[in-house]
Amino acid sequence: MAQRVAVLGILNKRNGIVKTLALHPGQSARWKDLLVRLRACETTAPWEEEKLTGAFVQVDVQKPDKSWNRIFSGWLYKESPSLNVVEHPIYDVWPKSCEMTYPAGPAAPAAPASSSNLSSAPKSGGASGTRPTPSTPAPAAPEPVATPPSAAANNAT
């Protein structure tokens, strides 16, 4: 978790200023009367079909009496911003990215037990990304059936 870095965007709706923060989990940043804490960030692995980027953040706003009020605590998702939002009249916070490393991907399929047929397979001139298939002997052409002489005589009349 310590190597992860989340990039968060913050919008001040009063003046339209956008600030970008890069935080490690456990870090916080203060911008005027806003305090943003990053607790965790996650991104789906590159080999996963659905791509999601999320950050668990806590957002506090300082009140006029100098006390802090937590306005949000939860997961925010880059791909689904409406799933969970920071509801505040002045500030908007959203995740932009989460950089992290992944363990080794899923294991590759095992090679066939007998690869002797593959070594003699002809090279395919097809589209890239297709695998050559093992060569199999073509079926023999059917031999013509001899017509008995009596059937040939019946057909002639």
mmCIF file of N, CA, C and O in Angstrom, residues 4-72:
data_model
loop_
_atom_site.group_PDB
_atom_site.id
_atom_site.type_symbol
_atom_site.label_atom_id
_atom_site.label_comp_id
_atom_site.label_asym_id
_atom_site.label_seq_id
_atom_site.Cartn_x
_atom_site.Cartn_y
_atom_site.Cartn_z
ATOM 1 N N ARG A 4 1.729 2.872 -3.443
ATOM 2 C CA ARG A 4 0.634 3.393 -4.268
ATOM 3 C C ARG A 4 0.582 4.920 -4.191
ATOM 4 O O ARG A 4 0.902 5.511 -3.161
ATOM 5 N N VAL A 5 0.169 5.509 -5.285
ATOM 6 C CA VAL A 5 0.017 6.959 -5.346
ATOM 7 C C VAL A 5 -1.308 7.255 -6.032
ATOM 8 O O VAL A 5 -1.546 6.810 -7.153
ATOM 9 N N ALA A 6 -2.155 8.003 -5.344
ATOM 10 C CA ALA A 6 -3.433 8.401 -5.928
ATOM 11 C C ALA A 6 -3.360 9.871 -6.321
ATOM 12 O O ALA A 6 -2.772 10.688 -5.606
ATOM 13 N N VAL A 7 -3.923 10.174 -7.465
ATOM 14 C CA VAL A 7 -4.037 11.558 -7.902
ATOM 15 C C VAL A 7 -5.508 11.933 -7.780
ATOM 16 O O VAL A 7 -6.375 11.265 -8.346
ATOM 17 N N LEU A 8 -5.771 12.977 -6.992
ATOM 18 C CA LEU A 8 -7.136 13.433 -6.740
ATOM 19 C C LEU A 8 -7.308 14.838 -7.303
ATOM 20 O O LEU A 8 -6.380 15.652 -7.278
ATOM 21 N N GLY A 9 -8.490 15.115 -7.786
ATOM 22 C CA GLY A 9 -8.827 16.450 -8.250
ATOM 23 C C GLY A 9 -9.768 17.105 -7.251
ATOM 24 O O GLY A 9 -10.638 16.450 -6.681
ATOM 25 N N ILE A 10 -9.569 18.399 -7.041
ATOM 26 C CA ILE A 10 -10.434 19.167 -6.143
ATOM 27 C C ILE A 10 -10.900 20.398 -6.903
ATOM 28 O O ILE A 10 -10.094 21.095 -7.522
ATOM 29 N N LEU A 11 -12.198 20.655 -6.857
ATOM 30 C CA LEU A 11 -12.776 21.829 -7.508
ATOM 31 C C LEU A 11 -13.389 22.730 -6.455
ATOM 32 O O LEU A 11 -14.189 22.276 -5.632
ATOM 33 N N ASN A 12 -13.004 24.009 -6.482
ATOM 34 C CA ASN A 12 -13.667 25.014 -5.671
ATOM 35 C C ASN A 12 -14.745 25.608 -6.556
ATOM 36 O O ASN A 12 -14.455 26.289 -7.539
ATOM 37 N N LYS A 13 -16.002 25.331 -6.241
ATOM 38 C CA LYS A 13 -17.124 25.755 -7.083
ATOM 39 C C LYS A 13 -17.368 27.268 -7.042
ATOM 40 O O LYS A 13 -17.993 27.810 -7.944
ATOM 41 N N ARG A 14 -16.868 27.943 -6.028
ATOM 42 C CA ARG A 14 -17.060 29.396 -5.934
ATOM 43 C C ARG A 14 -16.254 30.149 -6.992
ATOM 44 O O ARG A 14 -16.736 31.072 -7.610
ATOM 45 N N ASN A 15 -14.991 29.737 -7.159
ATOM 46 C CA ASN A 15 -14.127 30.476 -8.078
ATOM 47 C C ASN A 15 -13.657 29.649 -9.272
ATOM 48 O O ASN A 15 -12.931 30.154 -10.115
ATOM 49 N N GLY A 16 -14.029 28.379 -9.344
ATOM 50 C CA GLY A 16 -13.676 27.536 -10.485
ATOM 51 C C GLY A 16 -12.243 27.053 -10.496
ATOM 52 O O GLY A 16 -11.778 26.514 -11.500
ATOM 53 N N ILE A 17 -11.525 27.213 -9.406
ATOM 54 C CA ILE A 17 -10.130 26.764 -9.351
ATOM 55 C C ILE A 17 -10.094 25.261 -9.100
ATOM 56 O O ILE A 17 -10.766 24.740 -8.209
ATOM 57 N N VAL A 18 -9.276 24.580 -9.912
ATOM 58 C CA VAL A 18 -9.093 23.140 -9.769
ATOM 59 C C VAL A 18 -7.682 22.889 -9.265
ATOM 60 O O VAL A 18 -6.716 23.455 -9.776
ATOM 61 N N LYS A 19 -7.561 22.052 -8.279
ATOM 62 C CA LYS A 19 -6.252 21.688 -7.718
ATOM 63 C C LYS A 19 -6.089 20.181 -7.857
ATOM 64 O O LYS A 19 -7.040 19.435 -7.688
ATOM 65 N N THR A 20 -4.885 19.761 -8.172
ATOM 66 C CA THR A 20 -4.576 18.338 -8.289
ATOM 67 C C THR A 20 -3.622 17.949 -7.173
ATOM 68 O O THR A 20 -2.602 18.612 -6.959
ATOM 69 N N LEU A 21 -3.962 16.870 -6.451
ATOM 70 C CA LEU A 21 -3.135 16.376 -5.353
ATOM 71 C C LEU A 21 -2.641 14.972 -5.668
ATOM 72 O O LEU A 21 -3.391 14.150 -6.183
ATOM 73 N N ALA A 22 -1.405 14.688 -5.331
ATOM 74 C CA ALA A 22 -0.864 13.331 -5.406
ATOM 75 C C ALA A 22 -0.539 12.904 -3.982
ATOM 76 O O ALA A 22 0.285 13.529 -3.306
ATOM 77 N N LEU A 23 -1.221 11.858 -3.513
ATOM 78 C CA LEU A 23 -1.070 11.407 -2.131
ATOM 79 C C LEU A 23 -0.809 9.917 -2.065
ATOM 80 O O LEU A 23 -1.338 9.146 -2.871
ATOM 81 N N HIS A 24 -0.021 9.513 -1.083
ATOM 82 C CA HIS A 24 0.143 8.101 -0.738
ATOM 83 C C HIS A 24 -0.909 7.764 0.313
ATOM 84 O O HIS A 24 -1.332 8.652 1.071
ATOM 85 N N PRO A 25 -1.347 6.510 0.388
ATOM 86 C CA PRO A 25 -2.298 6.149 1.449
ATOM 87 C C PRO A 25 -1.743 6.523 2.823
ATOM 88 O O PRO A 25 -0.568 6.298 3.121
ATOM 89 N N GLY A 26 -2.587 7.147 3.624
ATOM 90 C CA GLY A 26 -2.178 7.610 4.950
ATOM 91 C C GLY A 26 -1.809 9.086 4.969
ATOM 92 O O GLY A 26 -1.744 9.682 6.039
ATOM 93 N N GLN A 27 -1.582 9.693 3.818
ATOM 94 C CA GLN A 27 -1.242 11.109 3.761
ATOM 95 C C GLN A 27 -2.505 11.966 3.674
ATOM 96 O O GLN A 27 -3.554 11.495 3.256
ATOM 97 N N SER A 28 -2.343 13.233 4.032
ATOM 98 C CA SER A 28 -3.433 14.185 3.896
ATOM 99 C C SER A 28 -2.867 15.486 3.344
ATOM 100 O O SER A 28 -1.673 15.737 3.414
ATOM 101 N N ALA A 29 -3.750 16.287 2.780
ATOM 102 C CA ALA A 29 -3.359 17.588 2.248
ATOM 103 C C ALA A 29 -4.440 18.598 2.599
ATOM 104 O O ALA A 29 -5.630 18.286 2.557
ATOM 105 N N ARG A 30 -3.991 19.809 2.919
ATOM 106 C CA ARG A 30 -4.925 20.876 3.266
ATOM 107 C C ARG A 30 -4.859 21.942 2.186
ATOM 108 O O ARG A 30 -3.787 22.329 1.735
ATOM 109 N N TRP A 31 -6.028 22.401 1.780
ATOM 110 C CA TRP A 31 -6.143 23.494 0.820
ATOM 111 C C TRP A 31 -7.175 24.449 1.358
ATOM 112 O O TRP A 31 -8.369 24.149 1.362
ATOM 113 N N LYS A 32 -6.687 25.588 1.858
ATOM 114 C CA LYS A 32 -7.528 26.600 2.497
ATOM 115 C C LYS A 32 -8.305 25.969 3.652
ATOM 116 O O LYS A 32 -7.688 25.523 4.617
ATOM 117 N N ASP A 33 -9.622 25.859 3.566
ATOM 118 C CA ASP A 33 -10.414 25.279 4.665
ATOM 119 C C ASP A 33 -10.863 23.854 4.364
ATOM 120 O O ASP A 33 -11.835 23.367 4.925
ATOM 121 N N LEU A 34 -10.131 23.164 3.496
ATOM 122 C CA LEU A 34 -10.460 21.784 3.116
ATOM 123 C C LEU A 34 -9.295 20.867 3.472
ATOM 124 O O LEU A 34 -8.134 21.192 3.221
ATOM 125 N N LEU A 35 -9.599 19.729 4.059
ATOM 126 C CA LEU A 35 -8.591 18.732 4.396
ATOM 127 C C LEU A 35 -9.007 17.412 3.753
ATOM 128 O O LEU A 35 -10.115 16.928 3.989
ATOM 129 N N VAL A 36 -8.121 16.838 2.920
ATOM 130 C CA VAL A 36 -8.403 15.580 2.225
ATOM 131 C C VAL A 36 -7.399 14.545 2.700
ATOM 132 O O VAL A 36 -6.183 14.771 2.640
ATOM 133 N N ARG A 37 -7.905 13.406 3.177
ATOM 134 C CA ARG A 37 -7.062 12.285 3.605
ATOM 135 C C ARG A 37 -7.294 11.118 2.663
ATOM 136 O O ARG A 37 -8.438 10.755 2.392
ATOM 137 N N LEU A 38 -6.200 10.522 2.200
ATOM 138 C CA LEU A 38 -6.293 9.313 1.380
ATOM 139 C C LEU A 38 -6.006 8.127 2.279
ATOM 140 O O LEU A 38 -4.947 8.051 2.900
ATOM 141 N N ARG A 39 -6.950 7.210 2.355
ATOM 142 C CA ARG A 39 -6.768 6.009 3.171
ATOM 143 C C ARG A 39 -6.302 4.826 2.324
ATOM 144 O O ARG A 39 -5.515 4.009 2.783
ATOM 145 N N ALA A 40 -6.797 4.728 1.093
ATOM 146 C CA ALA A 40 -6.409 3.619 0.216
ATOM 147 C C ALA A 40 -6.759 3.986 -1.216
ATOM 148 O O ALA A 40 -7.585 4.869 -1.461
ATOM 149 N N CYS A 41 -6.118 3.315 -2.150
ATOM 150 C CA CYS A 41 -6.517 3.430 -3.556
ATOM 151 C C CYS A 41 -6.301 2.078 -4.219
ATOM 152 O O CYS A 41 -5.424 1.323 -3.827
ATOM 153 N N GLU A 42 -7.136 1.792 -5.185
ATOM 154 C CA GLU A 42 -7.109 0.505 -5.888
ATOM 155 C C GLU A 42 -7.392 0.723 -7.363
ATOM 156 O O GLU A 42 -8.183 1.590 -7.727
ATOM 157 N N THR A 43 -6.766 -0.085 -8.185
ATOM 158 C CA THR A 43 -7.041 -0.129 -9.615
ATOM 159 C C THR A 43 -7.105 -1.601 -10.000
ATOM 160 O O THR A 43 -6.306 -2.397 -9.522
ATOM 161 N N THR A 44 -8.034 -1.948 -10.864
ATOM 162 C CA THR A 44 -8.101 -3.340 -11.289
ATOM 163 C C THR A 44 -6.847 -3.685 -12.081
ATOM 164 O O THR A 44 -6.234 -2.830 -12.715
ATOM 165 N N ALA A 45 -6.491 -4.941 -12.040
ATOM 166 C CA ALA A 45 -5.285 -5.413 -12.726
ATOM 167 C C ALA A 45 -5.448 -5.292 -14.239
ATOM 168 O O ALA A 45 -6.566 -5.345 -14.750
ATOM 169 N N PRO A 46 -4.344 -5.131 -14.962
ATOM 170 C CA PRO A 46 -4.416 -4.959 -16.417
ATOM 171 C C PRO A 46 -5.092 -6.116 -17.141
ATOM 172 O O PRO A 46 -5.656 -5.923 -18.210
ATOM 173 N N TRP A 47 -5.040 -7.309 -16.597
ATOM 174 C CA TRP A 47 -5.636 -8.461 -17.268
ATOM 175 C C TRP A 47 -7.127 -8.608 -16.959
ATOM 176 O O TRP A 47 -7.793 -9.451 -17.532
ATOM 177 N N GLU A 48 -7.687 -7.769 -16.095
ATOM 178 C CA GLU A 48 -9.119 -7.808 -15.806
ATOM 179 C C GLU A 48 -9.894 -7.101 -16.913
ATOM 180 O O GLU A 48 -9.415 -6.131 -17.493
ATOM 181 N N GLU A 49 -11.099 -7.576 -17.196
ATOM 182 C CA GLU A 49 -11.906 -6.979 -18.259
ATOM 183 C C GLU A 49 -12.446 -5.608 -17.868
ATOM 184 O O GLU A 49 -12.344 -4.657 -18.619
ATOM 185 N N GLU A 50 -13.045 -5.512 -16.685
ATOM 186 C CA GLU A 50 -13.624 -4.245 -16.247
ATOM 187 C C GLU A 50 -12.544 -3.410 -15.568
ATOM 188 O O GLU A 50 -11.878 -3.867 -14.652
ATOM 189 N N LYS A 51 -12.362 -2.196 -16.033
ATOM 190 C CA LYS A 51 -11.350 -1.304 -15.474
ATOM 191 C C LYS A 51 -12.014 -0.352 -14.482
ATOM 192 O O LYS A 51 -12.948 0.369 -14.826
ATOM 193 N N LEU A 52 -11.525 -0.381 -13.240
ATOM 194 C CA LEU A 52 -12.033 0.503 -12.199
ATOM 195 C C LEU A 52 -10.864 1.119 -11.448
ATOM 196 O O LEU A 52 -9.862 0.461 -11.201
ATOM 197 N N THR A 53 -11.008 2.377 -11.081
ATOM 198 C CA THR A 53 -10.028 3.085 -10.272
ATOM 199 C C THR A 53 -10.791 3.712 -9.121
ATOM 200 O O THR A 53 -11.727 4.483 -9.343
ATOM 201 N N GLY A 54 -10.395 3.361 -7.903
ATOM 202 C CA GLY A 54 -11.101 3.883 -6.737
ATOM 203 C C GLY A 54 -10.147 4.386 -5.679
ATOM 204 O O GLY A 54 -8.995 3.954 -5.603
ATOM 205 N N ALA A 55 -10.642 5.307 -4.874
ATOM 206 C CA ALA A 55 -9.858 5.836 -3.757
ATOM 207 C C ALA A 55 -10.782 5.985 -2.554
ATOM 208 O O ALA A 55 -11.905 6.476 -2.685
ATOM 209 N N PHE A 56 -10.291 5.530 -1.406
ATOM 210 C CA PHE A 56 -11.034 5.735 -0.168
ATOM 211 C C PHE A 56 -10.510 7.024 0.441
ATOM 212 O O PHE A 56 -9.344 7.114 0.821
ATOM 213 N N VAL A 57 -11.356 8.027 0.492
ATOM 214 C CA VAL A 57 -10.941 9.342 0.983
ATOM 215 C C VAL A 57 -11.847 9.808 2.113
ATOM 216 O O VAL A 57 -13.001 9.381 2.222
ATOM 217 N N GLN A 58 -11.284 10.662 2.939
ATOM 218 C CA GLN A 58 -12.039 11.347 3.978
ATOM 219 C C GLN A 58 -11.842 12.843 3.753
ATOM 220 O O GLN A 58 -10.713 13.307 3.579
ATOM 221 N N VAL A 59 -12.939 13.572 3.715
ATOM 222 C CA VAL A 59 -12.900 14.999 3.418
ATOM 223 C C VAL A 59 -13.488 15.757 4.610
ATOM 224 O O VAL A 59 -14.615 15.479 5.029
ATOM 225 N N ASP A 60 -12.692 16.697 5.133
ATOM 226 C CA ASP A 60 -13.124 17.534 6.247
ATOM 227 C C ASP A 60 -13.091 18.994 5.814
ATOM 228 O O ASP A 60 -12.204 19.405 5.058
ATOM 229 N N VAL A 61 -14.054 19.776 6.303
ATOM 230 C CA VAL A 61 -14.117 21.209 6.016
ATOM 231 C C VAL A 61 -14.096 21.950 7.353
ATOM 232 O O VAL A 61 -14.786 21.562 8.303
ATOM 233 N N GLN A 62 -13.306 23.038 7.384
ATOM 234 C CA GLN A 62 -13.209 23.824 8.600
ATOM 235 C C GLN A 62 -14.373 24.802 8.673
ATOM 236 O O GLN A 62 -14.653 25.535 7.720
ATOM 237 N N LYS A 63 -15.061 24.797 9.814
ATOM 238 C CA LYS A 63 -16.202 25.693 10.027
ATOM 239 C C LYS A 63 -15.692 27.064 10.497
ATOM 240 O O LYS A 63 -14.521 27.189 10.882
ATOM 241 N N PRO A 64 -16.561 28.074 10.461
ATOM 242 C CA PRO A 64 -16.129 29.416 10.897
ATOM 243 C C PRO A 64 -15.588 29.455 12.327
ATOM 244 O O PRO A 64 -14.743 30.279 12.656
ATOM 245 N N ASP A 65 -16.052 28.546 13.202
ATOM 246 C CA ASP A 65 -15.557 28.530 14.579
ATOM 247 C C ASP A 65 -14.231 27.768 14.710
ATOM 248 O O ASP A 65 -13.779 27.471 15.798
ATOM 249 N N LYS A 66 -13.602 27.442 13.566
ATOM 250 C CA LYS A 66 -12.296 26.766 13.467
ATOM 251 C C LYS A 66 -12.339 25.284 13.815
ATOM 252 O O LYS A 66 -11.318 24.624 13.875
ATOM 253 N N SER A 67 -13.507 24.707 14.035
ATOM 254 C CA SER A 67 -13.607 23.263 14.235
ATOM 255 C C SER A 67 -13.756 22.589 12.865
ATOM 256 O O SER A 67 -14.137 23.234 11.877
ATOM 257 N N TRP A 68 -13.465 21.306 12.818
ATOM 258 C CA TRP A 68 -13.520 20.567 11.551
ATOM 259 C C TRP A 68 -14.770 19.703 11.508
ATOM 260 O O TRP A 68 -15.164 19.101 12.510
ATOM 261 N N ASN A 69 -15.367 19.617 10.335
ATOM 262 C CA ASN A 69 -16.581 18.836 10.128
ATOM 263 C C ASN A 69 -16.316 17.858 8.977
ATOM 264 O O ASN A 69 -15.969 18.287 7.874
ATOM 265 N N ARG A 70 -16.491 16.560 9.238
ATOM 266 C CA ARG A 70 -16.294 15.561 8.178
ATOM 267 C C ARG A 70 -17.517 15.577 7.263
ATOM 268 O O ARG A 70 -18.634 15.333 7.703
ATOM 269 N N ILE A 71 -17.290 15.863 5.975
ATOM 270 C CA ILE A 71 -18.390 15.910 5.019
ATOM 271 C C ILE A 71 -18.471 14.659 4.161
ATOM 272 O O ILE A 71 -19.484 14.412 3.520
ATOM 273 N N PHE A 72 -17.376 13.858 4.147
ATOM 274 C CA PHE A 72 -17.393 12.648 3.339
ATOM 275 C C PHE A 72 -16.359 11.666 3.863
ATOM 276 O O PHE A 72 -15.258 12.053 4.260
#
